[in-house]
PDB file of C-alpha atoms in Angstrom:
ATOM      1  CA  UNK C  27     -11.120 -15.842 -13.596  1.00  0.00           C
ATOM      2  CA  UNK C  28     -11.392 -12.662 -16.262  1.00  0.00           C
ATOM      3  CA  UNK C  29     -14.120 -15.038 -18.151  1.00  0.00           C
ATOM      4  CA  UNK C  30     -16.266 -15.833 -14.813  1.00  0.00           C
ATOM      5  CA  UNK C  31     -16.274 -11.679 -13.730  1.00  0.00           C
ATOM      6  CA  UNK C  32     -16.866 -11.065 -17.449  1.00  0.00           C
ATOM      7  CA  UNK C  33     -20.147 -13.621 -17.884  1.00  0.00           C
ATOM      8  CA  UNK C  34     -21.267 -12.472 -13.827  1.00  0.00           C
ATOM      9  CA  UNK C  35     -20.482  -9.114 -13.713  1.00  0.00           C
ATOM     10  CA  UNK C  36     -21.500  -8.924  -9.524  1.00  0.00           C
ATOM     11  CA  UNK C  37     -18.680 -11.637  -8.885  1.00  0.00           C
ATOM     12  CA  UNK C  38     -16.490 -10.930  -6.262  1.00  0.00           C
ATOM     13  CA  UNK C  39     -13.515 -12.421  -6.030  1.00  0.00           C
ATOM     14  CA  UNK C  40     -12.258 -12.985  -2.122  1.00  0.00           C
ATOM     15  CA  UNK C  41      -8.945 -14.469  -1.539  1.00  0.00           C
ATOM     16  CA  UNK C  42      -8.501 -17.546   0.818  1.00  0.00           C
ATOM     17  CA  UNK C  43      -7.386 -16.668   3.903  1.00  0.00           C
ATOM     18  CA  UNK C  44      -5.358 -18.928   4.546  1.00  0.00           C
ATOM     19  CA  UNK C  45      -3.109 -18.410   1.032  1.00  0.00           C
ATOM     20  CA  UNK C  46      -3.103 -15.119   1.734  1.00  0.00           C
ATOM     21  CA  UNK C  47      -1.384 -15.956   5.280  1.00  0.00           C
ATOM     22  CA  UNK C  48       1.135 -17.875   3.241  1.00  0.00           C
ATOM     23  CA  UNK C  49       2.222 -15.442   0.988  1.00  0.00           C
ATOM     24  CA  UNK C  50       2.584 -12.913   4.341  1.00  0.00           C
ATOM     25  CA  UNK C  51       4.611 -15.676   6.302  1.00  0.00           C
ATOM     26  CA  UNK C  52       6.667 -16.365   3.228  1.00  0.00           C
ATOM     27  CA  UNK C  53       7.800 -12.455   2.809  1.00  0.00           C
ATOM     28  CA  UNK C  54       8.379 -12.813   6.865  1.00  0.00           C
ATOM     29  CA  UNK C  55      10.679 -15.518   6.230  1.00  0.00           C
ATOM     30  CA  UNK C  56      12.478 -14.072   2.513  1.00  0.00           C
ATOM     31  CA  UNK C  57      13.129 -10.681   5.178  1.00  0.00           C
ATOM     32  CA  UNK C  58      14.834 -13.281   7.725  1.00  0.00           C
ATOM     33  CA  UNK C  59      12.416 -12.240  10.862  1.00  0.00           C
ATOM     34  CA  UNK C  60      13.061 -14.130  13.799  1.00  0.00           C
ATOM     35  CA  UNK C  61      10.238 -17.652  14.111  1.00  0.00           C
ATOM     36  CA  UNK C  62       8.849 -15.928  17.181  1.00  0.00           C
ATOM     37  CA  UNK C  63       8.242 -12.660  15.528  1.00  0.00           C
ATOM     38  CA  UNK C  64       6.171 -14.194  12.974  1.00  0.00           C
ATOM     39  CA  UNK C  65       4.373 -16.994  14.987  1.00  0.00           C
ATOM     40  CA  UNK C  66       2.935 -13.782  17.001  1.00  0.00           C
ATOM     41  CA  UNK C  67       2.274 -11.598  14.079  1.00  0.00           C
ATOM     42  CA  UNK C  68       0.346 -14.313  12.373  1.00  0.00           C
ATOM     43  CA  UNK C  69      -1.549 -15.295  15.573  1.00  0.00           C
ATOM     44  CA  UNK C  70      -5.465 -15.303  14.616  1.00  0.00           C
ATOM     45  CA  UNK C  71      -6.101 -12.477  17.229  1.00  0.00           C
ATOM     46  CA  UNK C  72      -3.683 -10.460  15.496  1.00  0.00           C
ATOM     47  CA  UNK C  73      -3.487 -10.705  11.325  1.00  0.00           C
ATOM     48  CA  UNK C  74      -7.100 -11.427  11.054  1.00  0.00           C
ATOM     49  CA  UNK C  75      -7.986  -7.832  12.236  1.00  0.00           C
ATOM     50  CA  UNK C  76      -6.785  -6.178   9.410  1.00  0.00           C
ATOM     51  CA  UNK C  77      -9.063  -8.287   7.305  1.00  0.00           C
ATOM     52  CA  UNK C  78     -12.101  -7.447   9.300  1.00  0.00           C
ATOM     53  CA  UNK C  79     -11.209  -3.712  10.116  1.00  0.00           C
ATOM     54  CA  UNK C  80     -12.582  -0.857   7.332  1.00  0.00           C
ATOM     55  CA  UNK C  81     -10.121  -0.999   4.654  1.00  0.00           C
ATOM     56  CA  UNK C  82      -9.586   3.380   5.367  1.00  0.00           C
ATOM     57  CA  UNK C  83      -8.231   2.012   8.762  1.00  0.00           C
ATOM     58  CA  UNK C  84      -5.401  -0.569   7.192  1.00  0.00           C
ATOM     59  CA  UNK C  85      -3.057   1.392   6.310  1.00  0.00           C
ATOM     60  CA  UNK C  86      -2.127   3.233   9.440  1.00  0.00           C
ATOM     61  CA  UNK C  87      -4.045   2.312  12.157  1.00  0.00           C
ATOM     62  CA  UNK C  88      -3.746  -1.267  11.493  1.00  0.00           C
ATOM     63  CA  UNK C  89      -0.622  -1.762  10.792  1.00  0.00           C
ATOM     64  CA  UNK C  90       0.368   0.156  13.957  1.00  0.00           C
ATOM     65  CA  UNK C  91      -1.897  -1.934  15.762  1.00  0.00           C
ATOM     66  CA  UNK C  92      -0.621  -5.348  14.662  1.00  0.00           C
ATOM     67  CA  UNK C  93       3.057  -4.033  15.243  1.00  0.00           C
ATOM     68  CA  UNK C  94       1.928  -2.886  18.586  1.00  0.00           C
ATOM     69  CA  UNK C  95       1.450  -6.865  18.933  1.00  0.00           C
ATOM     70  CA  UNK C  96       5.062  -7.902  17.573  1.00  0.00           C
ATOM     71  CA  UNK C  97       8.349  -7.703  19.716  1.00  0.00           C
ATOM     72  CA  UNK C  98      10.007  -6.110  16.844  1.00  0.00           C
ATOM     73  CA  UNK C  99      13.080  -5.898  18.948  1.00  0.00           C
ATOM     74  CA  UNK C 100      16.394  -6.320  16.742  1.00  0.00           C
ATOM     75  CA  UNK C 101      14.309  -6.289  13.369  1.00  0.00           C
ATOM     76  CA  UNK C 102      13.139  -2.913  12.831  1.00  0.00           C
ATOM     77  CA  UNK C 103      14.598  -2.773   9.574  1.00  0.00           C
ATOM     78  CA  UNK C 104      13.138  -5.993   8.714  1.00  0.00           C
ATOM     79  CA  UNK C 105      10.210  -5.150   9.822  1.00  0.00           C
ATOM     80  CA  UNK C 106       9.745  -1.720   7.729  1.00  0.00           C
ATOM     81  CA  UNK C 107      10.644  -3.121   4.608  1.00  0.00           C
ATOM     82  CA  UNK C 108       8.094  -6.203   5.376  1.00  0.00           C
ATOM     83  CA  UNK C 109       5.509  -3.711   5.801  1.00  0.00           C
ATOM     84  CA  UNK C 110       6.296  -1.286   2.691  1.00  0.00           C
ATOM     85  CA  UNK C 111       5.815  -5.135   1.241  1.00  0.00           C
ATOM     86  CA  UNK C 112       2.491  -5.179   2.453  1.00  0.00           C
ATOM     87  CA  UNK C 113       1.233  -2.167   1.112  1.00  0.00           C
ATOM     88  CA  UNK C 114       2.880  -2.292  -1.922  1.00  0.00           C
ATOM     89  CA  UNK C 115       1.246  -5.663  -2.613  1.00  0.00           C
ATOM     90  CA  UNK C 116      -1.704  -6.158  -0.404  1.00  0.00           C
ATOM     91  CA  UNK C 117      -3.182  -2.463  -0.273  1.00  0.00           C
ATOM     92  CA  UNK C 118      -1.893  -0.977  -3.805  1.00  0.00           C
ATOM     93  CA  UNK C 119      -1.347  -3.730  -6.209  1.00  0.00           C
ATOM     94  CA  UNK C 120      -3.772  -6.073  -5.350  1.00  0.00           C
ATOM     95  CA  UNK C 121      -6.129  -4.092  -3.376  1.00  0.00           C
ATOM     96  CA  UNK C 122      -7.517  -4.740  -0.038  1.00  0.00           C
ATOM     97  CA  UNK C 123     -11.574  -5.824  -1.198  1.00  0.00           C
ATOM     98  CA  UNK C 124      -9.724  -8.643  -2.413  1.00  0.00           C
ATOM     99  CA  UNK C 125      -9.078 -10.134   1.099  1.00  0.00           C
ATOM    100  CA  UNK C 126     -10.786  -7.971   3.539  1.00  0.00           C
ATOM    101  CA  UNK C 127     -14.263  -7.938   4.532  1.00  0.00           C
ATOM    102  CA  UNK C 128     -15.360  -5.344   6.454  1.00  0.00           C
ATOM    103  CA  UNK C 129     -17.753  -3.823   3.306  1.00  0.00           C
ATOM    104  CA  UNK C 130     -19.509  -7.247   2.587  1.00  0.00           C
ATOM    105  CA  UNK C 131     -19.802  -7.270   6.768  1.00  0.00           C
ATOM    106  CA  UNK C 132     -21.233  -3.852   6.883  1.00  0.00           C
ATOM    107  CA  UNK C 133     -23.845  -4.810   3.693  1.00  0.00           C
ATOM    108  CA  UNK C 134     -24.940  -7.614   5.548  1.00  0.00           C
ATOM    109  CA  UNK C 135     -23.471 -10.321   3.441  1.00  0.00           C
ATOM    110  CA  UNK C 136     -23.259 -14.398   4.820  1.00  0.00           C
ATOM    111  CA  UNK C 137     -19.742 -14.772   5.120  1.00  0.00           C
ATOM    112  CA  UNK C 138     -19.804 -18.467   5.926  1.00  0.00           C
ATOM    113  CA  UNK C 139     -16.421 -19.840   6.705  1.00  0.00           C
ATOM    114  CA  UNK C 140     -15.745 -22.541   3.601  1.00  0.00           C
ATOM    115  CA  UNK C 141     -12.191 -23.822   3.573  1.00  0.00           C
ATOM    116  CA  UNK C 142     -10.347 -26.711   1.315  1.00  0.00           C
ATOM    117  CA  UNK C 143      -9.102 -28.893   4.921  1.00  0.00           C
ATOM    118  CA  UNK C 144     -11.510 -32.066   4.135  1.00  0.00           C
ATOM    119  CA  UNK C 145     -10.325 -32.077   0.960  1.00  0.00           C
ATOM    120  CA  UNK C 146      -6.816 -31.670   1.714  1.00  0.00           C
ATOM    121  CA  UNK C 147      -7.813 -34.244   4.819  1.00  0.00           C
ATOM    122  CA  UNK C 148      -8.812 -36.552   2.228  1.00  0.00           C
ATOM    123  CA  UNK C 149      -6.093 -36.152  -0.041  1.00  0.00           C
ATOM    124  CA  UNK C 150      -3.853 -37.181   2.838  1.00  0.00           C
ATOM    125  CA  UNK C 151      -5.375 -40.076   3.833  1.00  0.00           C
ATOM    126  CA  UNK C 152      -5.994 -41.673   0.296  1.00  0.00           C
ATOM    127  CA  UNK C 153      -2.321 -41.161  -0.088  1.00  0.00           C
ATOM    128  CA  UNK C 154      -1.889 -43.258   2.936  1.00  0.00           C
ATOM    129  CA  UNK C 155      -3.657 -46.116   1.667  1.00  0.00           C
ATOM    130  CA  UNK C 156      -0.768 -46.822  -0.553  1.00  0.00           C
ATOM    131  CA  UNK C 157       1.972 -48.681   0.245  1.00  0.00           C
ATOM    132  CA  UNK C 158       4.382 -47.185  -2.211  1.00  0.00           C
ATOM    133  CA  UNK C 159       4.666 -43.311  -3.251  1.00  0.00           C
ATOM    134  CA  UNK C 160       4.132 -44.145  -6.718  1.00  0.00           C
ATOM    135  CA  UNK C 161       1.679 -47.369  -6.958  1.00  0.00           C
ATOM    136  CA  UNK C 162       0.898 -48.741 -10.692  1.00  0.00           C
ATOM    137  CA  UNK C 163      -1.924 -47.784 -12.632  1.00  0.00           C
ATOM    138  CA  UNK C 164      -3.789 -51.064 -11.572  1.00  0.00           C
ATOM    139  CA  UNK C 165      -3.160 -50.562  -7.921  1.00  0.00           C
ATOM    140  CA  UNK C 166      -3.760 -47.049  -7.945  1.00  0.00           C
ATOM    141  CA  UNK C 167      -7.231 -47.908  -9.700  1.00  0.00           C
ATOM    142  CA  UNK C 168      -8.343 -50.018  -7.217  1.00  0.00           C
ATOM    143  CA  UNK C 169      -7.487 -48.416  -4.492  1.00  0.00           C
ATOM    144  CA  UNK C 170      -9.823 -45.519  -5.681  1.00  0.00           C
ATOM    145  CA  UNK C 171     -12.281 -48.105  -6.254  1.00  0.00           C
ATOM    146  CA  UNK C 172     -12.424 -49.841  -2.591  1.00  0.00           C
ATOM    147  CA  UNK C 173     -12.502 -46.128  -0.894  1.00  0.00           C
ATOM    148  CA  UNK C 174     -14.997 -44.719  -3.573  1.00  0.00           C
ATOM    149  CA  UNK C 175     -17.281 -47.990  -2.278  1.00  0.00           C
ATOM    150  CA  UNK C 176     -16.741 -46.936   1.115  1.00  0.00           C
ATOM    151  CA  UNK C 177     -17.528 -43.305   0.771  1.00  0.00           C
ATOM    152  CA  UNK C 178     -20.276 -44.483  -0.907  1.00  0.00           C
ATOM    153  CA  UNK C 179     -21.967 -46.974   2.101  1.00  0.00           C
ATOM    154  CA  UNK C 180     -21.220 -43.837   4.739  1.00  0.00           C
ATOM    155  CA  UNK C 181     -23.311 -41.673   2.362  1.00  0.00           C
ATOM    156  CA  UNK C 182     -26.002 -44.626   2.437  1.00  0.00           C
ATOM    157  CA  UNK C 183     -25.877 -45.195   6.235  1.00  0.00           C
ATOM    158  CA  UNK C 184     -25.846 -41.699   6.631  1.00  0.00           C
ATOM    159  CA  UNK C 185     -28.994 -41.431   4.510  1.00  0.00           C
ATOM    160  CA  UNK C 186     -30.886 -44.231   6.331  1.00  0.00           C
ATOM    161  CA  UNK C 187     -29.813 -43.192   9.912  1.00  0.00           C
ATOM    162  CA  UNK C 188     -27.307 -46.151  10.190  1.00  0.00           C
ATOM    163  CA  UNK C 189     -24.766 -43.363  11.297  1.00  0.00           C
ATOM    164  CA  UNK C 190     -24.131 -39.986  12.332  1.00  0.00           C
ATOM    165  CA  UNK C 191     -22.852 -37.591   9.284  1.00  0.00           C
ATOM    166  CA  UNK C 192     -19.596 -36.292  10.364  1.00  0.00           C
ATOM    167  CA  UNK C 193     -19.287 -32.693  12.413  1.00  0.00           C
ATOM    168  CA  UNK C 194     -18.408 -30.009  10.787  1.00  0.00           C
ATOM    169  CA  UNK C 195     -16.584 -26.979  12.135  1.00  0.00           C
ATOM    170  CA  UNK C 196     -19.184 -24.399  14.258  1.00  0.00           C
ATOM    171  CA  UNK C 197     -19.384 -20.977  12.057  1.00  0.00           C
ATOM    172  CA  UNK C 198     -17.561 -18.213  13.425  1.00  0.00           C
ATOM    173  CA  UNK C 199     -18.167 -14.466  13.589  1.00  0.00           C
ATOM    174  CA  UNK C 200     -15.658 -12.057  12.779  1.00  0.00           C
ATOM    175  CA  UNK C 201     -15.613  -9.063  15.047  1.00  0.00           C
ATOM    176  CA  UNK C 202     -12.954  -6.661  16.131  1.00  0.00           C
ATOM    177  CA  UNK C 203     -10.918  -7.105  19.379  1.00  0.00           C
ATOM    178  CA  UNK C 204     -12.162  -4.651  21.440  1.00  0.00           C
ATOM    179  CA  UNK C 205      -8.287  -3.909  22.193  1.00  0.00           C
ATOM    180  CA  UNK C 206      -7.815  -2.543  18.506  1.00  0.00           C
ATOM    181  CA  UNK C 207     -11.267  -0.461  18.678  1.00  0.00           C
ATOM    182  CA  UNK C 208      -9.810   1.616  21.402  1.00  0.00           C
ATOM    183  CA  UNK C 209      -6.369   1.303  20.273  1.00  0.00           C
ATOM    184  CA  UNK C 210      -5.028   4.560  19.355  1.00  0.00           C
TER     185      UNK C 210
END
């Protein structure tokens, strides 16, 4: 990474969401909060608005507002020190331009949604075309073979109209909940 922002000095490294959710629910878990507690907390309506939400605002009023979310009942300790966590890591280590985007929103900047599930789709279901968790080199081989032929005629039939390419996801708009705009 410190040889790509070195040769393209404008790069800008943004985290992947969905890591980034990972790390969070693992810290959750490592503080022993309750599986409800954290299944709200990480709801979309509810996480994602403190990476949408001016990064001045994170600190205080978004935290309080995605508590305001969470039954915190019985875990208020657990809870504090998950959030001193949080800003620690995710405001004063790492800094929050690294996953929010409320300053690439504001300059106007395509944020189009690009994620890694096809490929981790994919990854699944060539595993599944083994019988074995660990086939031999041979089997492995042609295995790769067969399905590289196949991806290879959809392309083709997709190319000549023989078939329809397959849908991809519709692009969604961040924008803050109108709940945390006039959330005080």
């Amino acid at each position: 990474m410190k040889a790509m922002t070195e040769q393209f000095l404008s790069l800008r490294s943004l985290g992947v969401f969905s890591i980034w959710k990972q790390a969070l629910w693992r810290k959750m878990l490592s503080e022993r909060i309750q599986q409800d507690q954290i299944a709200s907390a990480l709801t979309l309506n509810a996480i994602v608005v403190l990476t949408i939400i001016p990064e001045n605002e994170i600190a205080d009023k978004g935290i309080r507002y995605e508590r305001s979310l969470v039954d915190e009942t019985g875990a208020k300790t657990k809870w504090n020190s998950f959030w001193r966590y949080f800003k620690n890591t995710w405001l004063n280590s790492n800094g929050a331009d690294l996953w929010n985007v409320n300053s690439m929103q504001a300059a106007g900047i395509d944020l189009t949604n690009r994620t890694n599930n096809p490929l981790e789709r994919y990854n699944r279901a060539f595993g599944e075309l083994f019988s074995v968790t660990h086939p031999s080199l041979r089997a492995f081989v042609e295995t790769a073979k067969t399905d590289t032929r196949r991806y290879a005629q959809m392309i083709d039939d997709i190319k000549h109209h023989r078939r329809e390419p397959p849908r991809h996801a519709e692009y969604v708009e961040p924008h803050v909940l109108v709940d945390y705009l006039h959330f005080q």
